[in-house]
Amino acid sequence: MKPKKLNKIRMRETIVSYAFLAPALLFFIVFVLVPMGMGVVTSFFRYNMKGISFTGLSNYITMFQDEVWQKSLVNTLLLVVGSVPLTVLFSLFVAALTYEKNPVARSFFRCVFFLPVVTGTVAVTVVWKWIYDPLNGILNWILKSANLIERNIMWTGDKKYALWAILIILITTSVGQPIILYIASLGNVPKDYVEAAQVDGANDLQVFWKIKWPSLLPTTLYIVVITTINSFQCFSLIQLLTSGGPNYRTTTIMYYLYETAFKRFEYGYANAMGVILALIIGAISFIQFKALGSDVEY
């Protein structure tokens, strides 16, 4: 084939490829990049229902002096620090046990653990609201029947328990996808290596740490990053269960951002929170990639 004709064919294929990509690219630019850019720009303005005026770094200065924002940052970090390690460890433990089952039982358990992921957040929250109900909740009934508590506890209304109650729900709704991913990853571990290690006298812990764990690192990195991002963006549970109370004990950055933008109509201040939240997530994700990514083999 002549070079000129070959170049025409390649050009035609390139044009067709970009034509297929154009709708998705246009959607990404209009609904992702443009709003992100507008959010960054308006974070330097006093932007509310009365009008808009440039204020420079005023929103950021006010934010770091805002006691409610400081509380929401601490609450968010507690949720992240509590949920990410527990989600990874619990998912890995359950996946390792499930993988040893026969195919039918394995499929059943995968369905059970993935069910909260595909169930609507409102439905899950309604169930947990009943579990935590201070008068008729099953949790208080079980604890009182076991003589662990003497009287009912307001799990979402008491500042001592509210955040931990949210953390439990966050973990239970976060483990479904990691369990499925770990089960799939365990299926990719070379069985010959495992059998050879067992023949050489390696125990189960040594087989897992030396043979299985290196193969699970790419999956672990993905799970850690995604779980961290989802924990930082915890919003719907707070809105449906506690509305940030009691006394801002369960207010997260995302909920405070929502409250600032859509209840107080301070859009510039809310966008400044969004920018800082994005920077925090980006910095932590970068650290996670550096810490775990160096040992990952794809």
Coordinates of C-alpha atoms in Angstrom, one line a residue:
M1 CA 0.0 0.0 0.0
K2 CA 1.3 3.4 -0.9
P3 CA 2.4 5.7 1.9
K4 CA 0.0 8.5 0.9
K5 CA -3.0 6.1 0.9
L6 CA -1.9 4.7 4.2
N7 CA -1.7 8.2 5.7
K8 CA -5.2 8.9 4.5
I9 CA -6.5 5.7 6.2
R10 CA -4.8 6.6 9.4
M11 CA -6.2 10.1 9.3
R12 CA -9.7 8.8 8.7
E13 CA -9.4 6.4 11.6
T14 CA -8.1 9.2 13.9
I15 CA -11.0 11.4 13.0
V16 CA -13.5 8.6 13.5
S17 CA -11.9 7.9 16.9
Y18 CA -12.1 11.5 18.1
A19 CA -15.7 11.7 16.8
F20 CA -16.7 8.8 19.1
L21 CA -14.8 10.4 22.0
A22 CA -16.3 13.9 21.4
P23 CA -19.6 13.4 23.3
A24 CA -17.9 12.0 26.4
L25 CA -15.2 14.7 26.2
L26 CA -17.7 17.5 25.8
F27 CA -19.7 16.2 28.8
F28 CA -16.5 16.0 30.9
I29 CA -15.5 19.6 29.9
V30 CA -19.0 21.1 30.4
F31 CA -20.0 19.3 33.6
V32 CA -16.6 18.6 35.3
L33 CA -13.8 20.9 34.2
V34 CA -15.9 24.1 33.9
P35 CA -17.6 23.7 37.3
M36 CA -14.3 22.9 38.9
G37 CA -12.7 26.0 37.4
M38 CA -15.7 28.2 38.4
G39 CA -15.5 26.8 41.9
V40 CA -11.8 27.7 42.3
V41 CA -12.4 31.2 40.8
T42 CA -15.5 32.0 43.0
S43 CA -13.6 30.9 46.1
F44 CA -11.9 34.2 46.0
F45 CA -15.2 36.1 45.9
R46 CA -17.8 37.0 48.4
Y47 CA -20.6 35.3 46.5
N48 CA -24.1 35.1 47.9
M49 CA -27.7 36.0 47.1
K50 CA -26.9 39.8 47.4
G51 CA -24.2 39.8 44.8
I52 CA -20.6 39.0 44.1
S53 CA -17.4 40.9 45.0
F54 CA -13.7 40.0 45.0
T55 CA -12.3 39.4 48.5
G56 CA -9.0 37.6 47.7
L57 CA -8.0 35.1 50.4
S58 CA -10.7 36.3 52.8
N59 CA -12.7 33.2 52.5
Y60 CA -9.7 31.0 53.2
I61 CA -8.7 33.1 56.2
T62 CA -12.2 33.0 57.6
M63 CA -12.4 29.2 57.1
F64 CA -9.3 28.4 59.1
Q65 CA -10.6 30.6 61.9
D66 CA -14.0 29.0 61.8
E67 CA -14.5 26.8 64.8
V68 CA -17.3 24.8 63.1
W69 CA -15.0 24.1 60.1
Q70 CA -12.3 23.0 62.5
K71 CA -14.7 20.6 64.2
S72 CA -15.8 19.3 60.8
L73 CA -12.2 18.7 59.7
V74 CA -11.5 16.7 62.9
N75 CA -14.7 14.7 62.5
T76 CA -13.9 13.9 58.9
L77 CA -10.3 12.9 59.7
L78 CA -11.6 10.6 62.5
L79 CA -14.0 8.9 60.0
V80 CA -11.2 8.4 57.5
V81 CA -8.7 7.1 60.0
G82 CA -11.3 4.8 61.5
S83 CA -12.9 3.5 58.3
V84 CA -10.0 3.0 55.9
P85 CA -7.9 0.5 57.9
L86 CA -10.9 -1.4 59.3
T87 CA -12.4 -1.6 55.8
V88 CA -9.2 -3.0 54.3
L89 CA -8.5 -5.5 57.1
F90 CA -12.1 -6.7 57.4
S91 CA -12.5 -7.0 53.6
L92 CA -9.3 -9.0 53.3
F93 CA -10.2 -11.3 56.2
V94 CA -13.7 -12.0 54.8
A95 CA -12.4 -12.4 51.3
A96 CA -9.7 -14.9 52.4
L97 CA -12.3 -17.0 54.2
T98 CA -14.9 -16.8 51.4
Y99 CA -12.3 -17.8 48.7
E100 CA -11.8 -21.1 50.4
K101 CA -15.5 -22.0 50.0
N102 CA -16.9 -24.0 47.1
P103 CA -18.1 -21.9 44.1
V104 CA -21.8 -21.9 45.1
A105 CA -21.1 -20.7 48.6
R106 CA -18.6 -18.2 47.3
S107 CA -21.2 -16.7 44.9
F108 CA -23.7 -16.6 47.7
F109 CA -21.4 -14.7 50.1
R110 CA -20.3 -12.3 47.4
C111 CA -24.0 -11.5 46.7
V112 CA -24.7 -10.9 50.5
F113 CA -21.7 -8.6 51.0
F114 CA -22.3 -6.7 47.8
L115 CA -26.0 -6.1 48.6
P116 CA -25.5 -2.9 50.6
V117 CA -23.5 -1.4 47.8
V118 CA -26.3 -1.7 45.2
T119 CA -29.0 -0.9 47.8
G120 CA -30.0 2.8 47.9
T121 CA -28.5 4.9 50.6
V122 CA -31.9 6.0 51.9
A123 CA -33.0 2.4 52.3
V124 CA -29.8 1.5 54.2
T125 CA -30.2 4.6 56.4
V126 CA -33.8 3.8 57.3
V127 CA -32.7 0.3 58.5
W128 CA -29.9 1.7 60.6
K129 CA -32.2 4.4 61.9
W130 CA -34.4 1.6 63.2
I131 CA -31.4 -0.2 64.7
Y132 CA -30.3 2.9 66.5
D133 CA -33.8 4.0 67.6
P134 CA -33.5 4.9 71.3
L135 CA -36.9 3.5 72.2
N136 CA -37.6 0.6 69.9
G137 CA -34.2 -0.1 68.3
I138 CA -32.9 -3.6 68.2
L139 CA -29.4 -2.6 69.3
N140 CA -30.6 -1.3 72.7
W141 CA -32.8 -4.4 73.1
I142 CA -29.9 -6.8 72.4
L143 CA -27.5 -4.9 74.8
K144 CA -30.1 -4.7 77.5
S145 CA -31.0 -8.4 77.1
A146 CA -27.3 -9.2 77.5
N147 CA -27.1 -6.9 80.6
L148 CA -24.5 -4.8 79.0
I149 CA -26.4 -1.5 79.5
E150 CA -29.1 -0.6 82.0
R151 CA -31.1 2.0 80.0
N152 CA -31.5 2.9 76.4
I153 CA -28.8 4.9 74.7
M154 CA -29.5 7.6 72.1
W155 CA -26.9 6.4 69.6
T156 CA -27.2 9.3 67.1
G157 CA -28.3 11.9 69.6
D158 CA -25.6 11.6 72.3
K159 CA -22.3 13.3 71.4
K160 CA -20.3 10.5 72.9
Y161 CA -21.7 7.9 70.5
A162 CA -23.0 9.8 67.5
L163 CA -19.8 9.9 65.4
W164 CA -19.0 6.2 66.2
A165 CA -22.5 5.2 65.1
I166 CA -21.9 7.0 61.8
L167 CA -18.5 5.2 61.5
I168 CA -20.0 1.8 61.9
I169 CA -22.5 2.5 59.1
L170 CA -19.8 3.9 56.9
I171 CA -17.7 0.7 57.3
T172 CA -20.6 -1.7 56.7
T173 CA -21.5 0.2 53.5
S174 CA -17.9 0.3 52.3
V175 CA -16.8 -3.3 52.6
G176 CA -18.9 -4.8 49.8
Q177 CA -16.8 -3.7 46.8
P178 CA -13.4 -4.4 48.5
I179 CA -14.5 -8.0 49.4
I180 CA -15.4 -8.7 45.8
L181 CA -12.2 -7.2 44.5
Y182 CA -10.1 -9.2 47.0
I183 CA -11.8 -12.5 46.1
A184 CA -11.1 -11.8 42.4
S185 CA -7.5 -11.0 43.2
L186 CA -7.0 -14.1 45.3
G187 CA -8.1 -16.1 42.2
N188 CA -5.2 -14.6 40.3
V189 CA -2.5 -15.8 42.8
P190 CA -0.5 -18.6 41.1
K191 CA -1.5 -21.8 42.8
D192 CA 1.8 -23.4 41.9
Y193 CA 3.7 -20.9 44.1
V194 CA 1.3 -21.5 47.0
E195 CA 1.7 -25.3 46.7
A196 CA 5.5 -25.1 46.3
A197 CA 5.7 -22.9 49.5
Q198 CA 3.5 -25.4 51.4
V199 CA 5.7 -28.3 50.3
D200 CA 8.7 -26.4 51.5
G201 CA 7.1 -26.2 55.0
A202 CA 5.7 -22.6 54.9
N203 CA 2.8 -22.1 57.3
D204 CA -0.4 -20.2 56.3
L205 CA 0.9 -16.8 57.5
Q206 CA 4.1 -17.2 55.6
V207 CA 2.3 -18.3 52.4
F208 CA 0.0 -15.3 52.7
W209 CA 2.7 -12.7 53.4
K210 CA 5.3 -14.0 50.9
I211 CA 3.1 -15.3 48.1
K212 CA -0.4 -13.8 48.2
W213 CA 0.2 -10.3 49.6
P214 CA 2.5 -9.1 46.8
S215 CA -0.2 -10.1 44.3
L216 CA -2.9 -8.2 46.3
L217 CA -1.0 -4.9 46.5
P218 CA -2.4 -3.3 43.4
T219 CA -5.9 -4.1 44.6
T220 CA -5.1 -2.9 48.1
L221 CA -3.8 0.4 46.7
Y222 CA -7.0 0.9 44.7
I223 CA -9.2 0.1 47.8
V224 CA -7.2 2.3 50.1
V225 CA -7.4 5.3 47.7
I226 CA -11.1 4.9 46.9
T227 CA -12.2 4.2 50.5
T228 CA -10.3 7.3 51.6
I229 CA -12.0 9.5 49.0
N230 CA -15.4 8.1 49.8
S231 CA -14.8 8.6 53.6
F232 CA -13.8 12.2 53.0
Q233 CA -17.0 12.8 51.0
C234 CA -19.3 11.3 53.6
F235 CA -22.5 13.3 53.4
S236 CA -25.7 11.4 52.8
L237 CA -25.5 9.4 56.1
I238 CA -25.0 12.7 58.0
Q239 CA -27.8 14.4 56.3
L240 CA -30.3 11.6 56.8
L241 CA -29.4 10.6 60.3
T242 CA -28.0 13.5 62.4
S243 CA -27.9 16.7 60.3
G244 CA -24.5 17.3 61.7
G245 CA -25.6 17.2 65.4
P246 CA -25.5 17.0 68.3
N247 CA -23.6 20.3 68.6
Y248 CA -21.7 19.7 65.3
R249 CA -20.4 16.3 66.7
T250 CA -21.1 14.6 63.4
T251 CA -20.6 17.5 61.0
T252 CA -18.2 16.6 58.2
I253 CA -16.5 19.0 55.7
M254 CA -18.9 17.9 53.0
Y255 CA -22.0 18.4 55.2
Y256 CA -20.8 21.8 56.4
L257 CA -20.0 22.7 52.8
Y258 CA -23.6 21.8 51.8
E259 CA -25.0 23.7 54.8
T260 CA -23.0 26.8 53.9
A261 CA -23.9 26.8 50.2
F262 CA -27.6 25.8 50.3
K263 CA -28.8 26.9 53.7
R264 CA -26.7 30.1 54.3
F265 CA -26.2 30.8 50.5
E266 CA -22.5 31.7 50.9
Y267 CA -21.3 30.1 47.7
G268 CA -17.9 31.6 47.7
Y269 CA -17.1 30.4 51.2
A270 CA -18.5 27.0 50.4
N271 CA -16.3 26.8 47.2
A272 CA -13.2 27.7 49.3
M273 CA -14.0 24.7 51.5
G274 CA -14.4 22.5 48.4
V275 CA -10.9 23.6 47.2
I276 CA -9.3 22.8 50.5
L277 CA -11.0 19.5 50.7
A278 CA -9.8 18.6 47.1
L279 CA -6.3 19.6 48.1
I280 CA -6.4 17.5 51.3
I281 CA -7.7 14.4 49.3
G282 CA -5.1 15.0 46.6
A283 CA -2.2 15.2 49.1
I284 CA -3.3 12.1 51.0
S285 CA -3.8 10.1 47.8
F286 CA -0.3 11.2 46.7
I287 CA 1.2 9.9 50.0
Q288 CA -0.7 6.6 49.6
F289 CA 0.6 6.1 46.1
K290 CA 4.1 6.8 47.3
A291 CA 3.8 4.5 50.3
L292 CA 2.1 1.6 48.6
G293 CA 2.7 2.2 44.9
S294 CA 6.5 1.6 45.1
D295 CA 6.0 -2.1 45.9
V296 CA 3.1 -2.6 43.4
E297 CA 3.8 -4.8 40.4
Y298 CA 1.2 -4.7 37.6

